PDB file of C-alpha atoms in Angstrom:
ATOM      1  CA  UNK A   1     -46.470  23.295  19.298  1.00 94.00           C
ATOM      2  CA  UNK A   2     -44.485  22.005  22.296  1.00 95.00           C
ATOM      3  CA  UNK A   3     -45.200  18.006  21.009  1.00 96.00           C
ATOM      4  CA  UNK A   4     -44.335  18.669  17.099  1.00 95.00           C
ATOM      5  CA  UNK A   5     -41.111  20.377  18.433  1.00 94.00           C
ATOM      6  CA  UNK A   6     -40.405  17.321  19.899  1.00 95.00           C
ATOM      7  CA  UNK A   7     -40.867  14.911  17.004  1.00 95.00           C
ATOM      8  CA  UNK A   8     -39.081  17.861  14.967  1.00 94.00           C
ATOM      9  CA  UNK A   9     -35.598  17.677  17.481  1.00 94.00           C
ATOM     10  CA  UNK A  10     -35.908  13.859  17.112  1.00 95.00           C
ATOM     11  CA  UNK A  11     -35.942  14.127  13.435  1.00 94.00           C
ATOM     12  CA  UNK A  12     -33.260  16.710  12.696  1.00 94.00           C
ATOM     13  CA  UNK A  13     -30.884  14.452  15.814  1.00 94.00           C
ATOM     14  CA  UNK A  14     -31.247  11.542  13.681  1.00 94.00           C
ATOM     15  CA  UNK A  15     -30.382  12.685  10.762  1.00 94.00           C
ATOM     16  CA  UNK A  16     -27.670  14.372  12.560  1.00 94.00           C
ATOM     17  CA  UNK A  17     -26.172  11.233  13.717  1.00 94.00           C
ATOM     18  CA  UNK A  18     -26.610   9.698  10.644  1.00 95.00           C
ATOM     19  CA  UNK A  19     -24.222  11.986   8.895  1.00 97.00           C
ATOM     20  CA  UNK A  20     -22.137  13.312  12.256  1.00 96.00           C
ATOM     21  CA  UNK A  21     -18.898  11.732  13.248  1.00 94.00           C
ATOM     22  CA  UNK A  22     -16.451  12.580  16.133  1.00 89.00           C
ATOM     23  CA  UNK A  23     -12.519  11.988  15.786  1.00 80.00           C
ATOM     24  CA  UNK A  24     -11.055  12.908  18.623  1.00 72.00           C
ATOM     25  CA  UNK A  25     -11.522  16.668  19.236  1.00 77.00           C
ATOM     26  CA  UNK A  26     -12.584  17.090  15.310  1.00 88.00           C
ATOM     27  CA  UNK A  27     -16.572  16.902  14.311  1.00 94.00           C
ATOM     28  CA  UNK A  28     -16.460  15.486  10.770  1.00 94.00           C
ATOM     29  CA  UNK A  29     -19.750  15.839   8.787  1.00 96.00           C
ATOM     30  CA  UNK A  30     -20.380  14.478   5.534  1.00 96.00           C
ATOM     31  CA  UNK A  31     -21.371  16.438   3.018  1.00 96.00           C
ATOM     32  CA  UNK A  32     -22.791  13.864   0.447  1.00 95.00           C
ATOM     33  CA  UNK A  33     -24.916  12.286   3.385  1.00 96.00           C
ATOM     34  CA  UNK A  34     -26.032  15.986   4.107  1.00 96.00           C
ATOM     35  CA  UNK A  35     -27.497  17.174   0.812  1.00 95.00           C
ATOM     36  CA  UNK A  36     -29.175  13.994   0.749  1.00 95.00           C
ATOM     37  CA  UNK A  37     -31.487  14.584   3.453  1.00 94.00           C
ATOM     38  CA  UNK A  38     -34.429  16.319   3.624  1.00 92.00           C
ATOM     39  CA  UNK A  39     -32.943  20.057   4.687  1.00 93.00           C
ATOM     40  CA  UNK A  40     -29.715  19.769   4.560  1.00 94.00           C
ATOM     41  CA  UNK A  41     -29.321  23.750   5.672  1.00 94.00           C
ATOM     42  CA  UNK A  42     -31.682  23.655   8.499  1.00 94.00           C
ATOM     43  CA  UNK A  43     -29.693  20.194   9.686  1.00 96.00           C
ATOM     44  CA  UNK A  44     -26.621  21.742   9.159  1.00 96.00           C
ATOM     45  CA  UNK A  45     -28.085  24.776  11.445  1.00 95.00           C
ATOM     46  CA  UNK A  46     -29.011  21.844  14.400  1.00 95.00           C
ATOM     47  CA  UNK A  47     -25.538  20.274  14.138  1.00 95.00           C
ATOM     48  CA  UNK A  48     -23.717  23.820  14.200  1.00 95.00           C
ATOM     49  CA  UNK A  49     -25.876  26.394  16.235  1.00 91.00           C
ATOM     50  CA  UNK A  50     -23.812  24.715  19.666  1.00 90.00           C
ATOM     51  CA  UNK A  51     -20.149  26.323  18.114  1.00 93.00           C
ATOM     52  CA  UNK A  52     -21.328  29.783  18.457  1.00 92.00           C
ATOM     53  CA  UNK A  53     -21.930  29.902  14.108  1.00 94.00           C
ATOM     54  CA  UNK A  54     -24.238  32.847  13.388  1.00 93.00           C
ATOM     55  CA  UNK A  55     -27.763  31.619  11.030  1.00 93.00           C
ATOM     56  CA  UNK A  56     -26.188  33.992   8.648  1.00 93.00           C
ATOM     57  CA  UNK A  57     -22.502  31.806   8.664  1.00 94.00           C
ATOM     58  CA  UNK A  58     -24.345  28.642   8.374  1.00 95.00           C
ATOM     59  CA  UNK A  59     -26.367  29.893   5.497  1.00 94.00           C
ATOM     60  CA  UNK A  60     -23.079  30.587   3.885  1.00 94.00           C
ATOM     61  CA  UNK A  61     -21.801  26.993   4.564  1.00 95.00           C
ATOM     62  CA  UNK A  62     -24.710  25.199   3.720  1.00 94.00           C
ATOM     63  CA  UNK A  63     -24.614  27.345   0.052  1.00 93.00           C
ATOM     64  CA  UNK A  64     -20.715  26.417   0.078  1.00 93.00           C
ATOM     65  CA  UNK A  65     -21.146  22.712  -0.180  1.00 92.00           C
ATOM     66  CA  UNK A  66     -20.480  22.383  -3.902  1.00 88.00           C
ATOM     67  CA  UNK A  67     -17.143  23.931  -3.382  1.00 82.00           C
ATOM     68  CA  UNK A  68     -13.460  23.037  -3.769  1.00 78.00           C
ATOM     69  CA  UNK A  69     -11.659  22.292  -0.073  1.00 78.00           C
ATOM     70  CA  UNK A  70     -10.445  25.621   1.891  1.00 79.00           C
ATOM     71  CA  UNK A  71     -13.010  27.485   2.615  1.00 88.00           C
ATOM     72  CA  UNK A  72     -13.178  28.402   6.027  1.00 88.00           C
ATOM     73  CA  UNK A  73     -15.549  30.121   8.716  1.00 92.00           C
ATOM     74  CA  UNK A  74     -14.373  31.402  12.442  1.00 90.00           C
ATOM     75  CA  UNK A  75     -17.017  31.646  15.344  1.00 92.00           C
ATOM     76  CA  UNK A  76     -15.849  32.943  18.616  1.00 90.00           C
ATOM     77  CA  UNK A  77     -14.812  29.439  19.655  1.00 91.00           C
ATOM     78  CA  UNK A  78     -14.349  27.472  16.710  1.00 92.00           C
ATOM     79  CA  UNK A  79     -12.946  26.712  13.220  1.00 91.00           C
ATOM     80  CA  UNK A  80     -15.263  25.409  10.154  1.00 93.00           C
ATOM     81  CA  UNK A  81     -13.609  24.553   6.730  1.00 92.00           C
ATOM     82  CA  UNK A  82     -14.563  22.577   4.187  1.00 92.00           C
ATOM     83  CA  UNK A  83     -11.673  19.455   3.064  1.00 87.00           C
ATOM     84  CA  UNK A  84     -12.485  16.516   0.701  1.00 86.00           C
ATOM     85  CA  UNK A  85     -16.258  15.878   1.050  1.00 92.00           C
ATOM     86  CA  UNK A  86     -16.474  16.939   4.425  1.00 93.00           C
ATOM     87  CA  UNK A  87     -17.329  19.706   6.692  1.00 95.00           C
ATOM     88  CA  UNK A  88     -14.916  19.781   9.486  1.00 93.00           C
ATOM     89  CA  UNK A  89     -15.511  22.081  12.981  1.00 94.00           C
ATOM     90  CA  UNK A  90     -12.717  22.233  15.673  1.00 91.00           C
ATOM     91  CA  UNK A  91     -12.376  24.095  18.556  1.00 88.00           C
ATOM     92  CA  UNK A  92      -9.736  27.168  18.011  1.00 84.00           C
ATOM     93  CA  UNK A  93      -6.463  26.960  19.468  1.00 76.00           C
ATOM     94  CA  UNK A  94      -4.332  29.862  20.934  1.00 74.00           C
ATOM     95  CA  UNK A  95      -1.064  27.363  20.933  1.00 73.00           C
ATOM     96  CA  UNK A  96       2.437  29.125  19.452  1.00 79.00           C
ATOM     97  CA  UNK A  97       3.281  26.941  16.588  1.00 84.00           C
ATOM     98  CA  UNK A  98       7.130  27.994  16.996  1.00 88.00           C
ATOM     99  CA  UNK A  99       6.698  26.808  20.661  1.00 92.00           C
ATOM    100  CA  UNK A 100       9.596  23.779  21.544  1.00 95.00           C
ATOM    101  CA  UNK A 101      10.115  21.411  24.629  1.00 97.00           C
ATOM    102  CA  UNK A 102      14.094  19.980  25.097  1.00 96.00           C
ATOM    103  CA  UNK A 103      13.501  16.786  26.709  1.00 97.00           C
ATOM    104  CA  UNK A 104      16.793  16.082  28.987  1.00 97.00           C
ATOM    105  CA  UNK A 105      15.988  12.671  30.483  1.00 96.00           C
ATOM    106  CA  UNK A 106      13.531   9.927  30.864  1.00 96.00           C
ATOM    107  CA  UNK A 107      10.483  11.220  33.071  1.00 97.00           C
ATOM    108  CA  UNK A 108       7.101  12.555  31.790  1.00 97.00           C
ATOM    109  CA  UNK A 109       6.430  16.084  30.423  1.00 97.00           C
ATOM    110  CA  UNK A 110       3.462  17.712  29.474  1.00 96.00           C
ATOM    111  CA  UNK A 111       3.523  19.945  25.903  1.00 94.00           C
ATOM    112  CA  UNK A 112       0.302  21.219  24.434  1.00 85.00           C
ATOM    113  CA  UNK A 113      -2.426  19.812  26.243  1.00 86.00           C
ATOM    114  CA  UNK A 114      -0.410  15.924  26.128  1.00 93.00           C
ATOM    115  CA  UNK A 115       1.507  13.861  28.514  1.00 96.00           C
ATOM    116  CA  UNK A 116       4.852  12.032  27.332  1.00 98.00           C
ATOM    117  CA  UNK A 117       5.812   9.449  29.513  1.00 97.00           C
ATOM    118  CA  UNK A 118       9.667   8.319  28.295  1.00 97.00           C
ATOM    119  CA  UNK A 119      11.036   5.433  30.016  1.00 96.00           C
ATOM    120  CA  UNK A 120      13.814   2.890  29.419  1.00 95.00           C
ATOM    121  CA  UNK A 121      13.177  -1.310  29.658  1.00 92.00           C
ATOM    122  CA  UNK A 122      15.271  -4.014  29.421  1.00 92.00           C
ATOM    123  CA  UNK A 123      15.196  -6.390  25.702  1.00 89.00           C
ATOM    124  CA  UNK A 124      14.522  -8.999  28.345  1.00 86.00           C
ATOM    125  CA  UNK A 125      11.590  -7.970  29.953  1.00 82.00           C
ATOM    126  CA  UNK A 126      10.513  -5.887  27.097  1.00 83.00           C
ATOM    127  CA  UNK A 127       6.676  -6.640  25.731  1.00 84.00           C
ATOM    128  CA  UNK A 128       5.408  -4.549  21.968  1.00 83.00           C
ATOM    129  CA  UNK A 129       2.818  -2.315  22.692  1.00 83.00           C
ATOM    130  CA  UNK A 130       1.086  -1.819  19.226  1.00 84.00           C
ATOM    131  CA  UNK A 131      -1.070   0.768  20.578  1.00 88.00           C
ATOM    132  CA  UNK A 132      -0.707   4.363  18.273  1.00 91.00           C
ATOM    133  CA  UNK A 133      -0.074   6.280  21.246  1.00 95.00           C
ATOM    134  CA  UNK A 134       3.357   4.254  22.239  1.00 95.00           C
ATOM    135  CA  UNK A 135       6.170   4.183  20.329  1.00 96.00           C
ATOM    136  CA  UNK A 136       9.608   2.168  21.077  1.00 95.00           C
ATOM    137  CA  UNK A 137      13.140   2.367  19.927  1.00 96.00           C
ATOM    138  CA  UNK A 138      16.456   1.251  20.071  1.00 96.00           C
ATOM    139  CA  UNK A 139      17.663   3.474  23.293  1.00 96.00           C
ATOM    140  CA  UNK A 140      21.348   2.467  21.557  1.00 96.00           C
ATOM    141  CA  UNK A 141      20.061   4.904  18.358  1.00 96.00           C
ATOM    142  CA  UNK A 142      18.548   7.504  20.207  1.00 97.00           C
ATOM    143  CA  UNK A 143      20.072  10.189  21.947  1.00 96.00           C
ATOM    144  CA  UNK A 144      19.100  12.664  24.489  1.00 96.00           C
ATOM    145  CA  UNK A 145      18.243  15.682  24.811  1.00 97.00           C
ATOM    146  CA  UNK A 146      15.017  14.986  22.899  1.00 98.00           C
ATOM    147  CA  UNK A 147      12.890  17.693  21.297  1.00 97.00           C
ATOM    148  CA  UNK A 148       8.863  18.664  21.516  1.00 98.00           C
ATOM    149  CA  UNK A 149       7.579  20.270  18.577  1.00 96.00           C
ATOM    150  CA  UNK A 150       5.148  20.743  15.808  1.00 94.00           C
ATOM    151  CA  UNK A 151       5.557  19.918  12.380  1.00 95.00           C
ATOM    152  CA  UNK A 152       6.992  21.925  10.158  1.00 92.00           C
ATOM    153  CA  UNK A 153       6.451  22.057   6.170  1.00 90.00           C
ATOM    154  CA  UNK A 154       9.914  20.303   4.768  1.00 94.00           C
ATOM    155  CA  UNK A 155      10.096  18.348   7.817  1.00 96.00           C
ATOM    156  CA  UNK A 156      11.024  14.863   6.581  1.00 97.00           C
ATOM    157  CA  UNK A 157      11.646  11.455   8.194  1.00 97.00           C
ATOM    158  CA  UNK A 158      11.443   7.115   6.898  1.00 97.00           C
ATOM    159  CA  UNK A 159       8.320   6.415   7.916  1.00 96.00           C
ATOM    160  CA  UNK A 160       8.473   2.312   9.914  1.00 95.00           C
ATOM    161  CA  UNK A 161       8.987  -0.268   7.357  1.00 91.00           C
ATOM    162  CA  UNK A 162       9.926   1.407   4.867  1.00 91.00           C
ATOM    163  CA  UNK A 163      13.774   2.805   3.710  1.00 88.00           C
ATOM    164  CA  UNK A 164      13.485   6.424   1.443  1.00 92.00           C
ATOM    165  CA  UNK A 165      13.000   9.435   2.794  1.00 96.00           C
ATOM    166  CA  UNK A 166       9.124  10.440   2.997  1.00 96.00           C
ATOM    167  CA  UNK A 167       7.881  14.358   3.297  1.00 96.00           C
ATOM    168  CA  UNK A 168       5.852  14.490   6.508  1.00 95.00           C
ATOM    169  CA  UNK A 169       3.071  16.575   4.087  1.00 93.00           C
ATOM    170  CA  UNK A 170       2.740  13.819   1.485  1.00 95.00           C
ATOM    171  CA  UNK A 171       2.577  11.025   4.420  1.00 95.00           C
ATOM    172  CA  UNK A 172       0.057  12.892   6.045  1.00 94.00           C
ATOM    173  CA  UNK A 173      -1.712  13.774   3.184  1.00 91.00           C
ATOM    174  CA  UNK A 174      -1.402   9.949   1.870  1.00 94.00           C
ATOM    175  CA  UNK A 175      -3.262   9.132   5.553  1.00 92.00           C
ATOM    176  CA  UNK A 176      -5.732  11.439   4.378  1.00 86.00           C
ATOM    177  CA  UNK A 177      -5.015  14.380   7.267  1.00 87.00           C
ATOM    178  CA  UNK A 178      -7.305  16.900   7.967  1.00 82.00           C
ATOM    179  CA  UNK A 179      -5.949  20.748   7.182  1.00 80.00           C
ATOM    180  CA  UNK A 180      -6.763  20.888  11.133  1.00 81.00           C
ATOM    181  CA  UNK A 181      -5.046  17.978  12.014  1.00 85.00           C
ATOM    182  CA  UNK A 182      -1.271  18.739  10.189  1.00 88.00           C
ATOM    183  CA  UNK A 183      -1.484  21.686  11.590  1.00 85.00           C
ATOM    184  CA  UNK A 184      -1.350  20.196  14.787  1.00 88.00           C
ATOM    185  CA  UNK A 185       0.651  17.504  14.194  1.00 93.00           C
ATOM    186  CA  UNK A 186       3.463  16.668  16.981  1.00 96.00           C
ATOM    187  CA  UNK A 187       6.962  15.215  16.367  1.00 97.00           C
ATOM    188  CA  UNK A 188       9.665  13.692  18.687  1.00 98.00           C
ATOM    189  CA  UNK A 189      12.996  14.518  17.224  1.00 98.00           C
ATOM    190  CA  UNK A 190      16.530  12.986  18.361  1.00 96.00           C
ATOM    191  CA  UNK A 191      19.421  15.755  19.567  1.00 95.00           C
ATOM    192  CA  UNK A 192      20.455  16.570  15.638  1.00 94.00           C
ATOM    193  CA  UNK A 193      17.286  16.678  14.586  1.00 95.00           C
ATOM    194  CA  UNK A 194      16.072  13.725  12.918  1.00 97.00           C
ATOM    195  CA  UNK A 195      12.311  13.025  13.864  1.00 98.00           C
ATOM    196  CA  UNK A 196      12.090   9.860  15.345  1.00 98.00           C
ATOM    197  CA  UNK A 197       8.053  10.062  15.868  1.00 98.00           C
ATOM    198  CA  UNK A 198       5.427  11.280  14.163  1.00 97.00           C
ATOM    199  CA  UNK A 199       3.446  11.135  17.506  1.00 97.00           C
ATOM    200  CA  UNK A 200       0.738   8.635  17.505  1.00 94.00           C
ATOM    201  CA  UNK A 201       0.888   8.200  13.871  1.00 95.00           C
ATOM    202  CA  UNK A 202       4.373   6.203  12.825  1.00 95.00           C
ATOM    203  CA  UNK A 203       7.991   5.865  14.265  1.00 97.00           C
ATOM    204  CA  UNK A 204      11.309   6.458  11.946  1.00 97.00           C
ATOM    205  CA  UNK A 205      12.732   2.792  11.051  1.00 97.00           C
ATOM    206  CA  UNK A 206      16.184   4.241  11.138  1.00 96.00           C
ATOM    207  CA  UNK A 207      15.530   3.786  15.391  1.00 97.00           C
ATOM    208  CA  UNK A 208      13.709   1.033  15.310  1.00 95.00           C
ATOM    209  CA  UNK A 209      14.413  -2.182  17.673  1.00 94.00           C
ATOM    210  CA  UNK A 210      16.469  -4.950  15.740  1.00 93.00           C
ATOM    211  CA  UNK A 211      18.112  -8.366  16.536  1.00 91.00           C
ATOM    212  CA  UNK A 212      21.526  -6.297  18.008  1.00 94.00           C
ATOM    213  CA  UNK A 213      19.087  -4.038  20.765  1.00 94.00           C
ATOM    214  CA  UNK A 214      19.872  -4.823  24.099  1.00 94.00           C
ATOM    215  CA  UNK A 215      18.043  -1.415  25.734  1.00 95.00           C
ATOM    216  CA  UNK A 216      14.452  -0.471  24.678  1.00 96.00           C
ATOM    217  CA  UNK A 217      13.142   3.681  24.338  1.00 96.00           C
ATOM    218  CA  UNK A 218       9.577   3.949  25.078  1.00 96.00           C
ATOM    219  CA  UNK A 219       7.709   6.899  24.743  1.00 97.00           C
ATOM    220  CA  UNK A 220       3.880   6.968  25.831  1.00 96.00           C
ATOM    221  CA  UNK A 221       1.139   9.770  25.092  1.00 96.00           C
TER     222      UNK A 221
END
């Protein structure tokens, strides 16, 4: 019994990599790769039994698979729904959504688990970073203090590159967002409350460097 157990957990953790995919602190499972393997429900039961889901809960998803995006299942430490195809579990968060962070100067502050790090360089020394979690600005455009928050539903701002206005919900839901993801969403606004980030997604192009900037903004996750 002890040696078919093995070649049974070597089974079920292939298939479970084979349909299994980690984005940052989200577990994304596919739901067409699941129903095509050989038990999808008793996979489903391997990939889930370490986030505290009951057999009963998982027996619930696993039936739930044909359904629309919404649905949703709570263990004692995480969040299951189901969005677009996939299955997605993330651990559950006791943050204040309301909760705000003024931002008075350059320096680096710490709001909901991340680290901003806002400095100020010279045009002259200046080098791009194109990395997602950096985003620069004209420093001439921006103006302090700065503000920490989540995004809110009406929130809108021109996403970088473009010039009309853009709802932060249909740019997130163009980019294909998870339900967990917007609702964790961060934004950098400037001190009247234009968002100048959409943090580690896309900067506003109304503060975005030019030919006239002489001082660069830089703001780091």
């Amino acid at each position: 019994m002890t040696e078919a157990s093995k070649i049974l957990d070597a089974a079920l953790s292939k298939s479970a990599q084979e349909v299994c995919r980690r984005h940052e602190k989200e577990l994304e499972i596919d739901i067409k790769g699941l129903n095509g393997l050989v038990s999808p429900e008793y996979t489903l039961w391997f990939v889930l039994r370490d986030y505290s889901f009951s057999s009963a809960q998982i027996e619930q998803i696993s039936h739930s698979l044909g359904s629309g995006s919404g649905r949703k299942w709570l263990s004692k430490t995480h969040i299951c729904l189901i969005n677009r195809g996939k299955i997605l579990v993330s651990e559950l968060r006791n943050d204040d959504f309301s909760k705000k962070m003024k931002i008075p100067e350059m320096g680096i502050y710490i709001f909901s688990d991340v680290k901003f790090k806002i400095t100020i360089e010279d045009i002259s020394s200046f080098v791009l970073d194109k990395s997602k979690n950096s985003a620069c600005f004209d420093a001439e455009k921006v103006k302090f203090p700065l503000l920490i928050r989540y995004a809110n539903n009406g929130d809108k701002f021109v996403p970088f590159g473009m010039i009309g206005v853009k709802l932060l919900s249909d740019y997130m839901t163009d980019r294909k967002f998870s339900v967990l993801k917007k609702q964790i969403q961060l934004v950098v606004c400037n001190d009247d409350g234009d968002i100048i980030w959409l943090v580690g997604e896309r900067p506003d192009n109304r503060f975005r460097i030019t030919s006239d900037t002489q001082k660069i903004l830089k703001i780091t996750i």
